[in-house]
CSV table of C-alpha atoms in Angstrom, one decimal:
chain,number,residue,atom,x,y,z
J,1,UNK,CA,-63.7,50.3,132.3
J,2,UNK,CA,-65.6,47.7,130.2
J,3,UNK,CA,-68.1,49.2,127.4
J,4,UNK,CA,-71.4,48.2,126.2
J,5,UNK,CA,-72.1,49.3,122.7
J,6,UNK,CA,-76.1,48.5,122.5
J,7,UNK,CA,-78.2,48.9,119.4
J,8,UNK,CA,-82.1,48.6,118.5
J,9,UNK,CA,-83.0,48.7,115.2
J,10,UNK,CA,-87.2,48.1,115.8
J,11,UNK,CA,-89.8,50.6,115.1
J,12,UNK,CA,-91.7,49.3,117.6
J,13,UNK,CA,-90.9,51.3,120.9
J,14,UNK,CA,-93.5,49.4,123.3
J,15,UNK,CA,-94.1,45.3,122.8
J,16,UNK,CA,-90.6,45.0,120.5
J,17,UNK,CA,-89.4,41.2,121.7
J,18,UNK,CA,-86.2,42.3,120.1
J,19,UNK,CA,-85.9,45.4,122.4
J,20,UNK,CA,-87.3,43.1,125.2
J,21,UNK,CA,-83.8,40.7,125.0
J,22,UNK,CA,-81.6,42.9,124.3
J,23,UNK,CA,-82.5,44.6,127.3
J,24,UNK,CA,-82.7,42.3,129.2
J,25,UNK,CA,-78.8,41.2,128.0
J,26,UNK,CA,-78.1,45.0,128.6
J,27,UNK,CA,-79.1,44.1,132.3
J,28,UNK,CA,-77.3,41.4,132.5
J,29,UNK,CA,-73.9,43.1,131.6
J,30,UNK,CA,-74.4,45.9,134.1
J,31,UNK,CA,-74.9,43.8,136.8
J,32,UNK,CA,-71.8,42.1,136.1
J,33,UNK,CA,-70.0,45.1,135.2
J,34,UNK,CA,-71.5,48.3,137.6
J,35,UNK,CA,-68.8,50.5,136.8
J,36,UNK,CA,-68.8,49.7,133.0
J,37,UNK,CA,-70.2,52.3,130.3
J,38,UNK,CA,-72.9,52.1,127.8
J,39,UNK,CA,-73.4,53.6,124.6
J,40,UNK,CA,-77.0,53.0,124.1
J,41,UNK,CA,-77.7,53.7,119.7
J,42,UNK,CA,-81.5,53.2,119.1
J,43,UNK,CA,-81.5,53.6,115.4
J,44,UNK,CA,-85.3,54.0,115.4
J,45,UNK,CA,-85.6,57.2,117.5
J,46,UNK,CA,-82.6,58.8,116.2
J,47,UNK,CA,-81.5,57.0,112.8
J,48,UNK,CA,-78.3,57.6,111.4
J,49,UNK,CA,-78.5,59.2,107.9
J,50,UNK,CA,-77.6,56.4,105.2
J,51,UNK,CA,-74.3,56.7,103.4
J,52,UNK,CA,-74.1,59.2,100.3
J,53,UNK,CA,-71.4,60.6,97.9
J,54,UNK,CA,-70.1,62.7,100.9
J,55,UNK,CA,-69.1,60.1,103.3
J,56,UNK,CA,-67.9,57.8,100.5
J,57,UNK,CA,-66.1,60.6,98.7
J,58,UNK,CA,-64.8,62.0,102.1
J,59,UNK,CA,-62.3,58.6,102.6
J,60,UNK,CA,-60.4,59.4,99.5
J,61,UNK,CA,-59.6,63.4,99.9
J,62,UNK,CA,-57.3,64.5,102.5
J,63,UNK,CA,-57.7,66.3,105.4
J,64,UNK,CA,-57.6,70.4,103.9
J,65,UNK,CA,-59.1,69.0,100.9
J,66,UNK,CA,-62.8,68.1,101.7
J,67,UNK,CA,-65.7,70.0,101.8
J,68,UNK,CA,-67.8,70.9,104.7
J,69,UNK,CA,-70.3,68.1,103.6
J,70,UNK,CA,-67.4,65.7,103.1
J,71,UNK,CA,-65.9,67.0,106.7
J,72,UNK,CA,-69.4,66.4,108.5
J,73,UNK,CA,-70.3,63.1,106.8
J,74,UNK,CA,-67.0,62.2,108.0
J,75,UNK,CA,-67.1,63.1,111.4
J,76,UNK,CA,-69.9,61.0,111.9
J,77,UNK,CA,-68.2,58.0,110.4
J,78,UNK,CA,-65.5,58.6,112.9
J,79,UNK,CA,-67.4,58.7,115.6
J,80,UNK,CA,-69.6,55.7,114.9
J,81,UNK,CA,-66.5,53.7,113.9
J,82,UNK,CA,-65.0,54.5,117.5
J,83,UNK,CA,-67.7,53.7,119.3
J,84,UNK,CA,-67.6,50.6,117.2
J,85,UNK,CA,-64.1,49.9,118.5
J,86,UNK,CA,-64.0,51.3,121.6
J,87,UNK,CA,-66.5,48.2,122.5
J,88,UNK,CA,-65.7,45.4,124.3
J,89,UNK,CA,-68.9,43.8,123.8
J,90,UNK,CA,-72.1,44.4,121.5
J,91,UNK,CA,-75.4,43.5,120.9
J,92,UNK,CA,-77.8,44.0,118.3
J,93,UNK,CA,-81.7,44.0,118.3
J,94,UNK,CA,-82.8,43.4,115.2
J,95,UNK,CA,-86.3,42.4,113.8
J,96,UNK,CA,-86.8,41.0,110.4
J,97,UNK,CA,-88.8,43.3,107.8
J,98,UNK,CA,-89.9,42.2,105.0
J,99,UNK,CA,-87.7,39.0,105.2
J,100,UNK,CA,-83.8,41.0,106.2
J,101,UNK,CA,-82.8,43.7,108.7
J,102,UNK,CA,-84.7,47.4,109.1
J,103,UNK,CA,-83.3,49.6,106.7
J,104,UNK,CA,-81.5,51.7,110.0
J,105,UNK,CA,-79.1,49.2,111.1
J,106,UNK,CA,-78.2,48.4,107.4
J,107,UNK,CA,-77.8,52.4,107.2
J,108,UNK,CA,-75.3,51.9,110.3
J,109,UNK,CA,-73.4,48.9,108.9
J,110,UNK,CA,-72.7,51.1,105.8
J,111,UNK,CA,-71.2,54.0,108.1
J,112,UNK,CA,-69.0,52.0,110.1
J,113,UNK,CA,-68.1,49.6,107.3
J,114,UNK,CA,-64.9,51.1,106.1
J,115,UNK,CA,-62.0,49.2,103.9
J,116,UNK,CA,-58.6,49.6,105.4
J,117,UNK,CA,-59.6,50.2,109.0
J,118,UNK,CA,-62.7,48.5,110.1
J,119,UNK,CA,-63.0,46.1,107.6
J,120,UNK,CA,-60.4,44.4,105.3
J,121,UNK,CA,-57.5,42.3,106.0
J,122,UNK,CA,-56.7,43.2,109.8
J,123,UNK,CA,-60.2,44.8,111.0
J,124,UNK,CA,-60.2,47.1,113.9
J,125,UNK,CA,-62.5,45.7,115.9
J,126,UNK,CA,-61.6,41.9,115.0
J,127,UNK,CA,-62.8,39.3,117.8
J,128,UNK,CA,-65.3,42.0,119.6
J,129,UNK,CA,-68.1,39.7,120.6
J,130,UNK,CA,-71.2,40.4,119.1
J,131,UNK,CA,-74.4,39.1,120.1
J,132,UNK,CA,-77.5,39.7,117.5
J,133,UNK,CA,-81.2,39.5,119.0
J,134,UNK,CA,-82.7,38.6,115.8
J,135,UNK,CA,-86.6,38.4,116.4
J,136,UNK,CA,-89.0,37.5,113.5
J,137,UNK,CA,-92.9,37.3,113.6
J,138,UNK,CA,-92.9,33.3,112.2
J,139,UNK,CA,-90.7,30.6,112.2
J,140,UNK,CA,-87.0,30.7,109.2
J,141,UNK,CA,-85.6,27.7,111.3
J,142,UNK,CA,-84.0,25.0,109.3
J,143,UNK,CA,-86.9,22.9,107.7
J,144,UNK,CA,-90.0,25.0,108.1
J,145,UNK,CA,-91.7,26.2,104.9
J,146,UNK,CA,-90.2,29.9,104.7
J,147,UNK,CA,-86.6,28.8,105.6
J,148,UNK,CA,-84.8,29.9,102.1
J,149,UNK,CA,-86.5,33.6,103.2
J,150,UNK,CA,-83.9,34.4,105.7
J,151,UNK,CA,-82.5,36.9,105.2
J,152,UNK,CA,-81.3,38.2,108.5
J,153,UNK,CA,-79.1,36.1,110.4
J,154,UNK,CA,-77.6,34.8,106.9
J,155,UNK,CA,-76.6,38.4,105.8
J,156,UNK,CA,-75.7,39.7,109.2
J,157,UNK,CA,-73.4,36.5,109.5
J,158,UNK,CA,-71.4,37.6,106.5
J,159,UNK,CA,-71.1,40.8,107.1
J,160,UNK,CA,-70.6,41.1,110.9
J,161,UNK,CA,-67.4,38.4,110.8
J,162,UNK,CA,-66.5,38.4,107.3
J,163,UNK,CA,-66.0,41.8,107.2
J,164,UNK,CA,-65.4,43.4,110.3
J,165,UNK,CA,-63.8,40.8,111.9
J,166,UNK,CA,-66.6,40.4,115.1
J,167,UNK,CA,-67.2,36.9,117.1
J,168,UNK,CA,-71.7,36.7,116.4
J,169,UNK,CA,-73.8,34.8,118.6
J,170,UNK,CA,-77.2,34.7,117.2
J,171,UNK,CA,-80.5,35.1,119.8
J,172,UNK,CA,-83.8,34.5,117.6
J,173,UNK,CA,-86.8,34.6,119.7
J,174,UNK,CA,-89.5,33.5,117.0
J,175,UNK,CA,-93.6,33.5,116.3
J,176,UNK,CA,-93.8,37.2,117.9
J,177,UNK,CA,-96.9,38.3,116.2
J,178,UNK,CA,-99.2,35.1,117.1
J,179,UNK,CA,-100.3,36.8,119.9
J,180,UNK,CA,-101.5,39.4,118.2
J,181,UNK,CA,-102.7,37.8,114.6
J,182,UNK,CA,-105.7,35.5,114.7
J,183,UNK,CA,-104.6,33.1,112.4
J,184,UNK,CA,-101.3,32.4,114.5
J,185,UNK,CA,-103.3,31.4,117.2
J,186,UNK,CA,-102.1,27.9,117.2
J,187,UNK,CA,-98.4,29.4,117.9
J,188,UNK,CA,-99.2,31.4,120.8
J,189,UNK,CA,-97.5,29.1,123.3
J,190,UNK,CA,-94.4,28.5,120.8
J,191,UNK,CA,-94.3,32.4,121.4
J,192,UNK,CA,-94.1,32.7,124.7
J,193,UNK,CA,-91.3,29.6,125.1
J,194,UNK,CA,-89.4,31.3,122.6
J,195,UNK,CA,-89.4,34.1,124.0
J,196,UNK,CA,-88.3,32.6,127.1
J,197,UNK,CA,-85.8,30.9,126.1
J,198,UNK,CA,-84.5,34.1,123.8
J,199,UNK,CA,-84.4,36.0,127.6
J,200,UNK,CA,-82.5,33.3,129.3
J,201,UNK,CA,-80.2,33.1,126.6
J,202,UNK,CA,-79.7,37.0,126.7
J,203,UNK,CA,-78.6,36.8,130.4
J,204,UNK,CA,-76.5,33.7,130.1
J,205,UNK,CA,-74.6,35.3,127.4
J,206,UNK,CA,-74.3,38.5,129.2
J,207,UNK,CA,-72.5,36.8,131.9
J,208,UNK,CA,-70.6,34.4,129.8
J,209,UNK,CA,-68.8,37.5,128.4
J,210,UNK,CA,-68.4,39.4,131.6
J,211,UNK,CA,-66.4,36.1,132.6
């Protein structure tokens, strides 16, 4: 059966736009695919400790060797990375903070990130579609005033096909808080067609992949 890795990354659990899309994707998958499976990840109710010495160290000793941090830092690894590969589609809610991605999904990236399996010259997941909802309160596009501060959909790029392998399709509804800062006002409606269009997308994409 077909399987849905899904993954929110906002702190925001009620009015998130990127939770909003890539549900609404989510939606869009099951109906195409009833009998498929889900593996639903939100990194904001239950983040995923951030790499240490353990689960870096743990790579290099053999099994027998490692200690019991090593052994449970590595477990986790393992079973992120499958999940990871057991997918035959993703996608990614991600909000920008503070100009780049929350600080759980990069904590993710670093545990599934591994040279020599999931990343390096033959990745394990290469080609898996991946399809990042990459929501920001104002406007990065090409030509407005804050474009050189993206740092989302630049470093996700990199990372999601140059080192694991993945196919990214970037979703990025834009001016999210104007509806709720006063001096956005002017870029309420941009808001709300953005968003739109960041929820038709979602579904089209959805149903692209089940094709």
């Amino acid at each position: 059966m077909p399987t849905l890795l899904h993954i929110d990354s906002s702190a925001v659990a009620d009015g998130s736009v990127s939770r909003e899309v890539s549900a609404a994707f989510r939606a869009a998958w099951q109906a195409q695919h009833p009998e498929g499976t889900v593996v639903y990840r939100d990194l904001a109710a239950d983040p995923v400790p951030h790499l240490d010495v353990h689960g870096i160290s743990a790579t290099f000793v053999p099994a027998g060797g490692r200690t019991a941090e090593q052994d449970a830092a590595l477990a986790l690894r393992e079973e992120l990375m499958t999940e990871l590969e057991q997918a035959d589609a993703i996608v990614i809610g991600s909000p920008m903070y503070n100009f780049t991605i929350p600080s759980t999904l990069k904590a993710w990236l670093d545990q599934v990130i591994l040279m020599g399996r999931t990343a390096g010259e033959t990745p394990s997941a290469k080609g898996t579609p991946v399809t990042v909802v990459a929501a920001r309160g104002g406007s990065y596009a090409p030509g407005a005033p804050r474009e050189p501060y993206e740092f989302v959909t630049t470093y996700l790029e990199k990372v999601l096909t140059g080192m694991l392998g993945l196919g990214v399709d970037f979703i990025v509804p834009e001016f999210t808080l104007a509806p709720k800062v006063p001096a956005m006002a002017d870029f309420v409606r941009n808001a709300a067609d953005s968003k739109a269009r960041a929820l038709e997308d979602a579904a089209r994409r959805a149903k692209e992949l089940a094709a």
